[in-house]
Tab-separated table of C-alpha atoms (C1' of nucleotides) in Angstrom:
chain	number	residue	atom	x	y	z
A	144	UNK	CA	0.000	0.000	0.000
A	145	UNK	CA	2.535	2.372	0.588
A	146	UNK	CA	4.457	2.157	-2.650
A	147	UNK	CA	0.733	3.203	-4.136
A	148	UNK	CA	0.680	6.265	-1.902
A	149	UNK	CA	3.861	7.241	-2.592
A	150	UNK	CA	3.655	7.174	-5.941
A	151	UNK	CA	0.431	8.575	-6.284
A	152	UNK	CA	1.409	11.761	-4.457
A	153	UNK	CA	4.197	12.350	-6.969
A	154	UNK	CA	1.531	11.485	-9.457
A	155	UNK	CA	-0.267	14.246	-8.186
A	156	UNK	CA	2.372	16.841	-7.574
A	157	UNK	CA	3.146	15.975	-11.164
A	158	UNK	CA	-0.353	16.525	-12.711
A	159	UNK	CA	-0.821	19.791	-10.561
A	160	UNK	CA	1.418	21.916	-13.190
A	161	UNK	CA	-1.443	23.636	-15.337
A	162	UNK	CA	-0.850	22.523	-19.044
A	163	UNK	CA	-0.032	24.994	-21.126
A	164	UNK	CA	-2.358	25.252	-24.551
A	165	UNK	CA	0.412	25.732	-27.435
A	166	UNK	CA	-1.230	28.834	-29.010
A	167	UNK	CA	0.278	31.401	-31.773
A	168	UNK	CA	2.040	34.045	-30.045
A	169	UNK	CA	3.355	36.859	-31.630
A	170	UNK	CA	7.136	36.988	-31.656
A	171	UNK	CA	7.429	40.814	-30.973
A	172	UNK	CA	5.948	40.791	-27.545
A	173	UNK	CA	7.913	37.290	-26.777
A	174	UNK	CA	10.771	38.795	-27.247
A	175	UNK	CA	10.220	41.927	-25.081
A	176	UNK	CA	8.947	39.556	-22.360
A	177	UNK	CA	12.235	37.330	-22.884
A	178	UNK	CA	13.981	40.693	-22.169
A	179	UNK	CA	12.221	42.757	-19.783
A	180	UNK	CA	12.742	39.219	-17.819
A	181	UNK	CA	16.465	39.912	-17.702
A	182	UNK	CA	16.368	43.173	-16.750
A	183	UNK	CA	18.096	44.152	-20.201
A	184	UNK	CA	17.716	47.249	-21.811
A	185	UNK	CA	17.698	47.270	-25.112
A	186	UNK	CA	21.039	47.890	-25.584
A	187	UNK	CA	22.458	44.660	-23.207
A	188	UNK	CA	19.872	42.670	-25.123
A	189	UNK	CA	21.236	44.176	-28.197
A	190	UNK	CA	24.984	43.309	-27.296
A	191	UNK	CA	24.210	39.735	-25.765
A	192	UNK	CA	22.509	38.869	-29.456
A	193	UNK	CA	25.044	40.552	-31.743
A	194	UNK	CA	22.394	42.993	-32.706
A	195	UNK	CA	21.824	46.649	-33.370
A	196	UNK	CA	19.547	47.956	-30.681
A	197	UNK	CA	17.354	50.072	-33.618
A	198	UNK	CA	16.949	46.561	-35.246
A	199	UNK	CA	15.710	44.762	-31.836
A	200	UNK	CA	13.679	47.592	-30.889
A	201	UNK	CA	11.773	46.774	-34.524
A	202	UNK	CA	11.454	43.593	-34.081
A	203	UNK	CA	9.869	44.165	-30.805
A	204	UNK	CA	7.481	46.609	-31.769
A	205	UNK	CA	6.346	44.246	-35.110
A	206	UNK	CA	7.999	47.124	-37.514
A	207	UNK	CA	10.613	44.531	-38.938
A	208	UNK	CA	10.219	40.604	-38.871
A	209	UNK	CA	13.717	38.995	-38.517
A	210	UNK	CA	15.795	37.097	-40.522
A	211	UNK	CA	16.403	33.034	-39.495
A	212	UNK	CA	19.869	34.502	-38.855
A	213	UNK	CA	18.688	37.248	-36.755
A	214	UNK	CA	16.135	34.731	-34.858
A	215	UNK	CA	19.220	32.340	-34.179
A	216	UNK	CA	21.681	35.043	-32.739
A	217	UNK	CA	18.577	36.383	-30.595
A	218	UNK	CA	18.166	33.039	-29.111
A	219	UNK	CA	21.759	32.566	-28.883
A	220	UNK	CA	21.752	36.136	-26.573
A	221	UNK	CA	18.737	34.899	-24.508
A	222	UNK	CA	20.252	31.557	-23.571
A	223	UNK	CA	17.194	30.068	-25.510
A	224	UNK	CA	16.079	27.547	-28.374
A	225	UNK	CA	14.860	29.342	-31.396
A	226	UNK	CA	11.298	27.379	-31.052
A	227	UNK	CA	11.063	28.917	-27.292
A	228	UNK	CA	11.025	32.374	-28.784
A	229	UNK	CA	7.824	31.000	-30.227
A	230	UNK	CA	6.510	29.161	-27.202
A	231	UNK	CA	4.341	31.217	-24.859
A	232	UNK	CA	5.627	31.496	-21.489
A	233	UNK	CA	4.143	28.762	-18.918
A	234	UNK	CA	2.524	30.625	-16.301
A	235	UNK	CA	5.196	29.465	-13.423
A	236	UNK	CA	8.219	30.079	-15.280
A	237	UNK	CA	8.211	33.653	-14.216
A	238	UNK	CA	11.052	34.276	-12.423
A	239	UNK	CA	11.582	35.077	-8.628
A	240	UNK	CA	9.184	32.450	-7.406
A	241	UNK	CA	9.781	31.616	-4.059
A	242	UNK	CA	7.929	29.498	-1.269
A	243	UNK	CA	8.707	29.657	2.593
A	244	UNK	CA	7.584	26.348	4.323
A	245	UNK	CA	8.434	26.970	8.364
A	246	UNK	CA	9.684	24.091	9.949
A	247	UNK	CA	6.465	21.408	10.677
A	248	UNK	CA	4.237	23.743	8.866
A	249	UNK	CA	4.335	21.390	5.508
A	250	UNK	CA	1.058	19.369	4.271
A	251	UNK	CA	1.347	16.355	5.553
A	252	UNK	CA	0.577	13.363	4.164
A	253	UNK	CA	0.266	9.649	5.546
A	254	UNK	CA	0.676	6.340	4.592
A	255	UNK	CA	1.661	3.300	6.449
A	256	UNK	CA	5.222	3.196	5.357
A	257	UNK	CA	5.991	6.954	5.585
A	258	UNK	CA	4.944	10.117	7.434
A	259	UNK	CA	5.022	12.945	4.282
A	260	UNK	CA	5.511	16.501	5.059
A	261	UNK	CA	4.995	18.203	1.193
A	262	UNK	CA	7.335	21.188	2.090
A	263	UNK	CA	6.789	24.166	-0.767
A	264	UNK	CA	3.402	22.726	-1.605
A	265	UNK	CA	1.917	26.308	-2.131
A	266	UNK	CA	4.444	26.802	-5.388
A	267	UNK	CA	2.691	25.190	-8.331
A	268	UNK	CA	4.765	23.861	-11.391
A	269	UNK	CA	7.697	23.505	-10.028
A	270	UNK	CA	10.426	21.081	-11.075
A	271	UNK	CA	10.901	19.741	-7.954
A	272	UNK	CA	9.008	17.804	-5.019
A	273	UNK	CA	10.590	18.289	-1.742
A	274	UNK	CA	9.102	16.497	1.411
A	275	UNK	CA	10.218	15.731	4.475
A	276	UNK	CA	9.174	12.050	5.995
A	277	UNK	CA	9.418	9.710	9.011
A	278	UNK	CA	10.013	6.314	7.797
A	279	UNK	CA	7.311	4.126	9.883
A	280	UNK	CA	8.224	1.143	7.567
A	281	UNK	CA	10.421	-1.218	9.226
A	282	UNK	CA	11.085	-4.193	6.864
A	283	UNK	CA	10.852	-4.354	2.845
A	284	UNK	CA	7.694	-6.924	3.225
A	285	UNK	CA	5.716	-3.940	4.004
A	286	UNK	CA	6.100	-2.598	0.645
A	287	UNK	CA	4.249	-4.378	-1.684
A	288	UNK	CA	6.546	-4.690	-4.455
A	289	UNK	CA	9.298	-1.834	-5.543
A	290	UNK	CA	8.011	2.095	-5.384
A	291	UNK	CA	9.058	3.279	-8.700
A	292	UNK	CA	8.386	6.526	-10.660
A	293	UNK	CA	10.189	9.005	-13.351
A	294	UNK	CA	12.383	11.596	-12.008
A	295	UNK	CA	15.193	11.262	-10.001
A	296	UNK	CA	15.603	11.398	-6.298
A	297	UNK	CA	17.379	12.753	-3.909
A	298	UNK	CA	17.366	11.718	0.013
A	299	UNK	CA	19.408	12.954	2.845
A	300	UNK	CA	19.291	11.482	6.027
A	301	UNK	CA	17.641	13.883	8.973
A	302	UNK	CA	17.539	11.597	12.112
A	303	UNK	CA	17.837	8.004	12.759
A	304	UNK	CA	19.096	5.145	10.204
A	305	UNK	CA	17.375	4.146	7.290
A	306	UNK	CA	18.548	0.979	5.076
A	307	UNK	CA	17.986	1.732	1.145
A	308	UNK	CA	16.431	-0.993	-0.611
A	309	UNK	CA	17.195	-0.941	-4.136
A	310	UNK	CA	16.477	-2.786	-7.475
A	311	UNK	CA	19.907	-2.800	-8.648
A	312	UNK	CA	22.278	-2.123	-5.622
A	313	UNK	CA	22.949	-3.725	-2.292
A	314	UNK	CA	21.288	-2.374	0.577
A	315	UNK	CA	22.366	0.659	2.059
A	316	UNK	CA	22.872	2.213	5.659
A	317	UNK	CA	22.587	5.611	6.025
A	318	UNK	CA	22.829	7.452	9.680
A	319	UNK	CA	22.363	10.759	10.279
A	320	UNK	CA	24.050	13.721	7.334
A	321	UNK	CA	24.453	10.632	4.952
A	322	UNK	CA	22.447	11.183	1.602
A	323	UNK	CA	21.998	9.260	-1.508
A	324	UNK	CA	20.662	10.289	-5.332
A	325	UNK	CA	19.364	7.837	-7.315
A	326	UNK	CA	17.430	6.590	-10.592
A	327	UNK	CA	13.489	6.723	-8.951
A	328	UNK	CA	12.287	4.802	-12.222
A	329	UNK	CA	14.654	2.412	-10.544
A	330	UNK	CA	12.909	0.511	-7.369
A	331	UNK	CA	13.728	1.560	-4.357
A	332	UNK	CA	12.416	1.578	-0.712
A	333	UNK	CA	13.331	2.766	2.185
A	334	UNK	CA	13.073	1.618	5.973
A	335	UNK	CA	13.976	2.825	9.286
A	336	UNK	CA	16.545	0.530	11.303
A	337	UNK	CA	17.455	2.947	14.652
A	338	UNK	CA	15.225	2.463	17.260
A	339	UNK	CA	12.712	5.479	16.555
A	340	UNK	CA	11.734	6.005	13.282
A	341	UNK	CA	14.053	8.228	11.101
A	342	UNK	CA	13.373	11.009	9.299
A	343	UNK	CA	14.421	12.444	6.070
A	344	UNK	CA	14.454	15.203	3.351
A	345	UNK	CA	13.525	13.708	-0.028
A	346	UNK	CA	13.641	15.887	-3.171
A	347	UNK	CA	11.980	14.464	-6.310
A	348	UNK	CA	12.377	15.574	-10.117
A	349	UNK	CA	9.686	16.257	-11.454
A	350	UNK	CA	10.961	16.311	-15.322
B	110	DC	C1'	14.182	74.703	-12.816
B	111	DC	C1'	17.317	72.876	-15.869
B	112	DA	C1'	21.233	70.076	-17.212
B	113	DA	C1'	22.827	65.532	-17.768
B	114	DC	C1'	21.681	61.139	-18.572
B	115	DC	C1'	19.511	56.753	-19.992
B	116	DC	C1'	16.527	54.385	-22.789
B	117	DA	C1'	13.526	53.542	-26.714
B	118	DT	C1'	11.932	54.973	-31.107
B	119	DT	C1'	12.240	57.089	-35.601
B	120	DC	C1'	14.851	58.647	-39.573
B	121	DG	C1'	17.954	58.301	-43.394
B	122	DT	C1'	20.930	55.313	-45.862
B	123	DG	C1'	23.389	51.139	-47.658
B	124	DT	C1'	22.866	46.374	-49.045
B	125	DT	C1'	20.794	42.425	-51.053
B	126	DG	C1'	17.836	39.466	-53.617
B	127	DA	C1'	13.949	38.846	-56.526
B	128	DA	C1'	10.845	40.429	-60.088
B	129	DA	C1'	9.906	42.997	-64.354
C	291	DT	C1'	19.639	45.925	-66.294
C	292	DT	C1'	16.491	48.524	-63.693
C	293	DT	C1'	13.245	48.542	-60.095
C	294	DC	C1'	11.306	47.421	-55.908
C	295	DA	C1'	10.752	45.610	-51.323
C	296	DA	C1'	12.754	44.224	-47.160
C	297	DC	C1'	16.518	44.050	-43.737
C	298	DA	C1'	19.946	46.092	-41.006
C	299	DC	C1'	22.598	49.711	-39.290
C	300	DG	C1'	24.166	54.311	-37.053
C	301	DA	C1'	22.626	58.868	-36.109
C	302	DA	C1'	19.171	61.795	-34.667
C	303	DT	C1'	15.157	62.533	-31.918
C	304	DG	C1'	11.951	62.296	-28.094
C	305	DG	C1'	10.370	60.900	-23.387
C	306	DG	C1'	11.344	60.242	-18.830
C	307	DT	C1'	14.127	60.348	-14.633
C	308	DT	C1'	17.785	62.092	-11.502
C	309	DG	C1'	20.899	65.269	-9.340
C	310	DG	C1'	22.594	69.887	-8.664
DNA sequence: CCAACCCATTCGTGTTGAAA
DNA sequence: TTTCAACACGAATGGGTTGG
């Protein structure tokens, strides 16, 4: 049961990202956007794509459509793929996000092998799931099976000692300030071994 | 208040490629 | 070849802010 919950809450955290509808956007105000972004004038912008400022200030107010050559060094001065300067901005990418959980204040989130905390829960679309848990489980037969999901995952070691189960690897001991990353679409479970249940940060990908 | 500045836009010109 | 349209540039212009 607790592979299911575990999974499923990634599942979720996954599916929570609005999707973004691929609609025409016009290239002028994508590129101001791209800019303003940065912070650039029109002159940095200008400089970072090899430009003249005159002929980026055109393209951004639609007087002048640019040149495949033009489009590649502007993407080359953004830090960007020539289709993003066509893809419309998904609503979390803006930058300076930033989400305060204060300590025990996360969602939590339980299942019989672990205690969740969702820590950042309130950011949406993010590319990471970070979560704080007490390992309850206490031997692999309470998993049913190997948890497994995309993304990879990161786990440092809080309190206690936990023994990593793993598809491909022997098990592992980790105390206290020991950490491990690791394949999640490879299995892997996790149970405490000290004598209270340990606790642990767990950052997931969610690419 | 005005000078000095910064930034964005507009203007004038050179270049290039395609059509007549 | 001449003509025309479009791109790109630097210089000039205009709007807005800051400091004396």
């Amino acid at each position: 049961m607790g592979e299911i919950e575990h999974a499923k809450i990634i599942r979720i955290a996954r599916e929570s990202g609005e999707e973004v509808v691929p609609e025409p956007v016009d290239l002028a105000a994508r590129v101001r956007e791209l800019r303003k972004a940065r912070g650039w004038t029109l002159e940095q912008a200008a400089a970072q794509a090899g430009l003249a400022r005159s002929t980026l200030s055109k393209i951004e107010n639609g007087q002048m459509s640019p040149t495949y050559e033009a489009l590649k060094k502007l993407a080359e001065g953004l830090a960007i793929s020539v289709p993003q300067l066509f893809t419309p901005p998904s609503k979390g990418q803006v930058t300076g996000r930033m989400a305060v959980t204060r300590a025990g204040e996360g969602v939590a989130h339980l299942t019989t092998t672990y205690e969740h905390e969702l820590l950042a829960n309130a950011l949406r679309n993010k590319q990471m799931l970070p979560y704080r848990a007490r390992i309850r489980a206490r031997s692999f037969e309470e998993f049913h099976g190997w948890v497994r999901h995309d993304g990879e995952e990161f786990l440092y070691v809080l309190t206690g000692i936990v023994r990593l189960y793993t598809e491909f690897y022997e098990p592992q001991e980790l105390k206290r300030g020991d950490s491990a990353y690791y394949d999640a679409s490879m299995g892997h479970n996790l149970v405490s071994v000290s004598h209270e249940d340990a606790t642990v940060l767990w950052v997931t990908s969610l690419v």
